[in-house]
Every structure is written in structure tokens, then in C-alpha cells.
Amino acid sequence: MIEVVLNDRLGKKVRVKCNDDDTMGDLKKLVAAQTGTREWYPIYKDHITLKDYEIHDGMGQLYYN
């Protein structure tokens, strides 16, 4: 299990726990459940896993709208 830190570019940070074999679509659903935000930059494809994007525990920040 890893913890991903997300930033909405307005200073609000969200920490989400997920597995590294979860897809970006799964991560988007977890973030939407915690924040109510569904806007993401289109570079993140839903069917690709976090491991494929090389997203690790404690790494930098992902940005969402």
C-alpha cells in the first residue's frame, strides 16, 4: 500500500492510500470520494496503473483541478 499526495494548485493537499497496481481510474475515484473533485488533467489515462506511471510511496505531488 502506498500513500499518494495530490495538490489542487490552490494549496489544498490530499493524501490518498492505494495500491501501486491500482489504475489511475481507481485513484481518481478515491480522490473524488474524498474531495468531490472530478476534474483531472487529461495526461493521466484511466487504464494505466500507478506502477506504470512510476508513482511511488512518498514521491512528489500529482496535480488535479
Short mmCIF file of N, CA and C in Angstrom, two decimals:
data_model
loop_
_atom_site.label_atom_id
_atom_site.label_comp_id
_atom_site.label_asym_id
_atom_site.label_seq_id
_atom_site.Cartn_x
_atom_site.Cartn_y
_atom_site.Cartn_z
N MET A 1 0.84 -1.17 0.00
CA MET A 1 0.00 0.00 0.00
C MET A 1 0.89 1.24 0.00
N ILE A 2 0.54 2.20 -0.81
CA ILE A 2 1.30 3.44 -0.91
C ILE A 2 0.40 4.62 -0.57
N GLU A 3 1.01 5.74 -0.24
CA GLU A 3 0.28 6.98 0.02
C GLU A 3 0.69 7.99 -1.03
N VAL A 4 -0.29 8.50 -1.76
CA VAL A 4 -0.05 9.46 -2.84
C VAL A 4 -0.51 10.83 -2.35
N VAL A 5 0.32 11.85 -2.57
CA VAL A 5 -0.01 13.22 -2.20
C VAL A 5 -0.45 13.96 -3.45
N LEU A 6 -1.64 14.57 -3.39
CA LEU A 6 -2.17 15.32 -4.52
C LEU A 6 -2.34 16.77 -4.13
N ASN A 7 -2.15 17.66 -5.09
CA ASN A 7 -2.22 19.10 -4.85
C ASN A 7 -3.17 19.71 -5.88
N ASP A 8 -4.07 20.59 -5.44
CA ASP A 8 -5.02 21.19 -6.37
C ASP A 8 -4.55 22.54 -6.91
N ARG A 9 -3.29 22.86 -6.73
CA ARG A 9 -2.66 24.09 -7.20
C ARG A 9 -3.17 25.34 -6.49
N LEU A 10 -4.08 25.19 -5.55
CA LEU A 10 -4.53 26.31 -4.72
C LEU A 10 -4.01 26.15 -3.30
N GLY A 11 -3.19 25.13 -3.11
CA GLY A 11 -2.60 24.91 -1.80
C GLY A 11 -3.24 23.79 -1.00
N LYS A 12 -4.35 23.26 -1.46
CA LYS A 12 -5.01 22.17 -0.75
C LYS A 12 -4.36 20.84 -1.14
N LYS A 13 -3.89 20.11 -0.13
CA LYS A 13 -3.24 18.83 -0.38
C LYS A 13 -4.13 17.70 0.14
N VAL A 14 -4.15 16.61 -0.59
CA VAL A 14 -4.92 15.44 -0.22
C VAL A 14 -3.99 14.25 -0.23
N ARG A 15 -4.08 13.43 0.80
CA ARG A 15 -3.30 12.19 0.87
C ARG A 15 -4.25 11.02 0.70
N VAL A 16 -3.92 10.15 -0.26
CA VAL A 16 -4.78 9.01 -0.57
C VAL A 16 -3.95 7.74 -0.48
N LYS A 17 -4.47 6.75 0.23
CA LYS A 17 -3.80 5.46 0.31
C LYS A 17 -4.41 4.53 -0.73
N CYS A 18 -3.52 3.89 -1.50
CA CYS A 18 -3.95 2.98 -2.55
C CYS A 18 -2.83 1.97 -2.81
N ASN A 19 -3.08 1.03 -3.69
CA ASN A 19 -2.07 0.04 -4.07
C ASN A 19 -1.34 0.51 -5.32
N ASP A 20 -0.10 0.08 -5.50
CA ASP A 20 0.65 0.51 -6.68
C ASP A 20 0.16 -0.16 -7.96
N ASP A 21 -0.64 -1.23 -7.82
CA ASP A 21 -1.20 -1.85 -9.02
C ASP A 21 -2.61 -1.35 -9.34
N ASP A 22 -3.10 -0.35 -8.59
CA ASP A 22 -4.37 0.30 -8.93
C ASP A 22 -4.18 1.14 -10.19
N THR A 23 -5.26 1.34 -10.91
CA THR A 23 -5.20 2.18 -12.11
C THR A 23 -5.43 3.64 -11.74
N MET A 24 -5.13 4.52 -12.67
CA MET A 24 -5.39 5.95 -12.45
C MET A 24 -6.89 6.18 -12.28
N GLY A 25 -7.71 5.39 -12.95
CA GLY A 25 -9.16 5.50 -12.78
C GLY A 25 -9.57 5.21 -11.34
N ASP A 26 -8.93 4.20 -10.72
CA ASP A 26 -9.20 3.88 -9.31
C ASP A 26 -8.78 5.04 -8.41
N LEU A 27 -7.61 5.62 -8.68
CA LEU A 27 -7.12 6.75 -7.89
C LEU A 27 -8.05 7.94 -8.03
N LYS A 28 -8.51 8.20 -9.24
CA LYS A 28 -9.43 9.32 -9.47
C LYS A 28 -10.72 9.14 -8.67
N LYS A 29 -11.21 7.90 -8.59
CA LYS A 29 -12.43 7.63 -7.82
C LYS A 29 -12.19 7.84 -6.33
N LEU A 30 -11.03 7.44 -5.83
CA LEU A 30 -10.71 7.65 -4.41
C LEU A 30 -10.62 9.13 -4.07
N VAL A 31 -9.99 9.90 -4.95
CA VAL A 31 -9.86 11.34 -4.72
C VAL A 31 -11.23 12.01 -4.81
N ALA A 32 -12.05 11.61 -5.76
CA ALA A 32 -13.38 12.18 -5.91
C ALA A 32 -14.22 11.90 -4.66
N ALA A 33 -14.05 10.72 -4.08
CA ALA A 33 -14.80 10.38 -2.87
C ALA A 33 -14.37 11.24 -1.69
N GLN A 34 -13.09 11.59 -1.62
CA GLN A 34 -12.59 12.39 -0.50
C GLN A 34 -12.82 13.88 -0.69
N THR A 35 -12.75 14.36 -1.91
CA THR A 35 -12.78 15.81 -2.14
C THR A 35 -14.00 16.29 -2.91
N GLY A 36 -14.64 15.42 -3.65
CA GLY A 36 -15.74 15.84 -4.50
C GLY A 36 -15.27 16.40 -5.83
N THR A 37 -13.96 16.35 -6.10
CA THR A 37 -13.39 16.88 -7.33
C THR A 37 -13.29 15.78 -8.37
N ARG A 38 -13.73 16.05 -9.58
CA ARG A 38 -13.62 15.07 -10.65
C ARG A 38 -12.81 15.59 -11.82
N GLU A 39 -12.28 16.77 -11.74
CA GLU A 39 -11.50 17.37 -12.82
C GLU A 39 -10.04 16.94 -12.70
N TRP A 40 -9.50 16.36 -13.76
CA TRP A 40 -8.10 15.95 -13.81
C TRP A 40 -7.50 16.44 -15.10
N TYR A 41 -6.20 16.60 -15.10
CA TYR A 41 -5.51 16.91 -16.35
C TYR A 41 -5.58 15.69 -17.24
N PRO A 42 -5.80 15.86 -18.53
CA PRO A 42 -6.04 14.73 -19.42
C PRO A 42 -4.82 13.86 -19.71
N ILE A 43 -3.65 14.19 -19.16
CA ILE A 43 -2.48 13.37 -19.44
C ILE A 43 -2.52 12.04 -18.70
N TYR A 44 -3.35 11.93 -17.66
CA TYR A 44 -3.47 10.68 -16.90
C TYR A 44 -4.58 9.83 -17.50
N LYS A 45 -4.22 8.70 -18.09
CA LYS A 45 -5.18 7.79 -18.70
C LYS A 45 -5.71 6.82 -17.65
N ASP A 46 -7.00 6.54 -17.67
CA ASP A 46 -7.65 5.75 -16.62
C ASP A 46 -7.19 4.30 -16.55
N HIS A 47 -6.80 3.70 -17.65
CA HIS A 47 -6.50 2.27 -17.66
C HIS A 47 -5.05 1.93 -17.32
N ILE A 48 -4.20 2.91 -17.11
CA ILE A 48 -2.78 2.68 -16.82
C ILE A 48 -2.57 2.66 -15.31
N THR A 49 -1.75 1.72 -14.83
CA THR A 49 -1.54 1.57 -13.39
C THR A 49 -0.59 2.64 -12.86
N LEU A 50 -0.64 2.82 -11.55
CA LEU A 50 0.26 3.78 -10.89
C LEU A 50 1.71 3.32 -11.04
N LYS A 51 1.93 2.01 -11.02
CA LYS A 51 3.28 1.46 -11.19
C LYS A 51 3.83 1.83 -12.57
N ASP A 52 2.97 1.78 -13.60
CA ASP A 52 3.39 2.14 -14.95
C ASP A 52 3.75 3.63 -15.06
N TYR A 53 3.05 4.46 -14.30
CA TYR A 53 3.37 5.89 -14.26
C TYR A 53 4.55 6.19 -13.33
N GLU A 54 5.09 5.13 -12.70
CA GLU A 54 6.20 5.23 -11.76
C GLU A 54 5.87 6.13 -10.57
N ILE A 55 4.66 5.96 -10.07
CA ILE A 55 4.21 6.67 -8.87
C ILE A 55 4.51 5.77 -7.68
N HIS A 56 5.34 6.27 -6.75
CA HIS A 56 5.79 5.50 -5.61
C HIS A 56 5.29 6.13 -4.32
N ASP A 57 5.47 5.39 -3.24
CA ASP A 57 5.11 5.88 -1.92
C ASP A 57 6.03 7.05 -1.55
N GLY A 58 5.44 8.15 -1.13
CA GLY A 58 6.20 9.30 -0.67
C GLY A 58 6.84 10.12 -1.77
N MET A 59 6.46 9.90 -3.01
CA MET A 59 7.04 10.69 -4.09
C MET A 59 6.40 12.07 -4.13
N GLY A 60 6.79 12.86 -5.10
CA GLY A 60 6.29 14.22 -5.27
C GLY A 60 4.79 14.30 -5.37
N GLN A 61 4.30 15.34 -5.96
CA GLN A 61 2.87 15.59 -5.98
C GLN A 61 2.28 15.44 -7.36
N LEU A 62 1.05 14.93 -7.40
CA LEU A 62 0.25 14.92 -8.62
C LEU A 62 -0.68 16.12 -8.54
N TYR A 63 -1.03 16.68 -9.67
CA TYR A 63 -1.89 17.85 -9.69
C TYR A 63 -3.23 17.52 -10.31
N TYR A 64 -4.26 18.07 -9.71
CA TYR A 64 -5.61 17.97 -10.27
C TYR A 64 -6.24 19.35 -10.21
N ASN A 65 -7.31 19.54 -10.96
CA ASN A 65 -8.00 20.84 -10.98
C ASN A 65 -8.95 20.96 -9.83
#
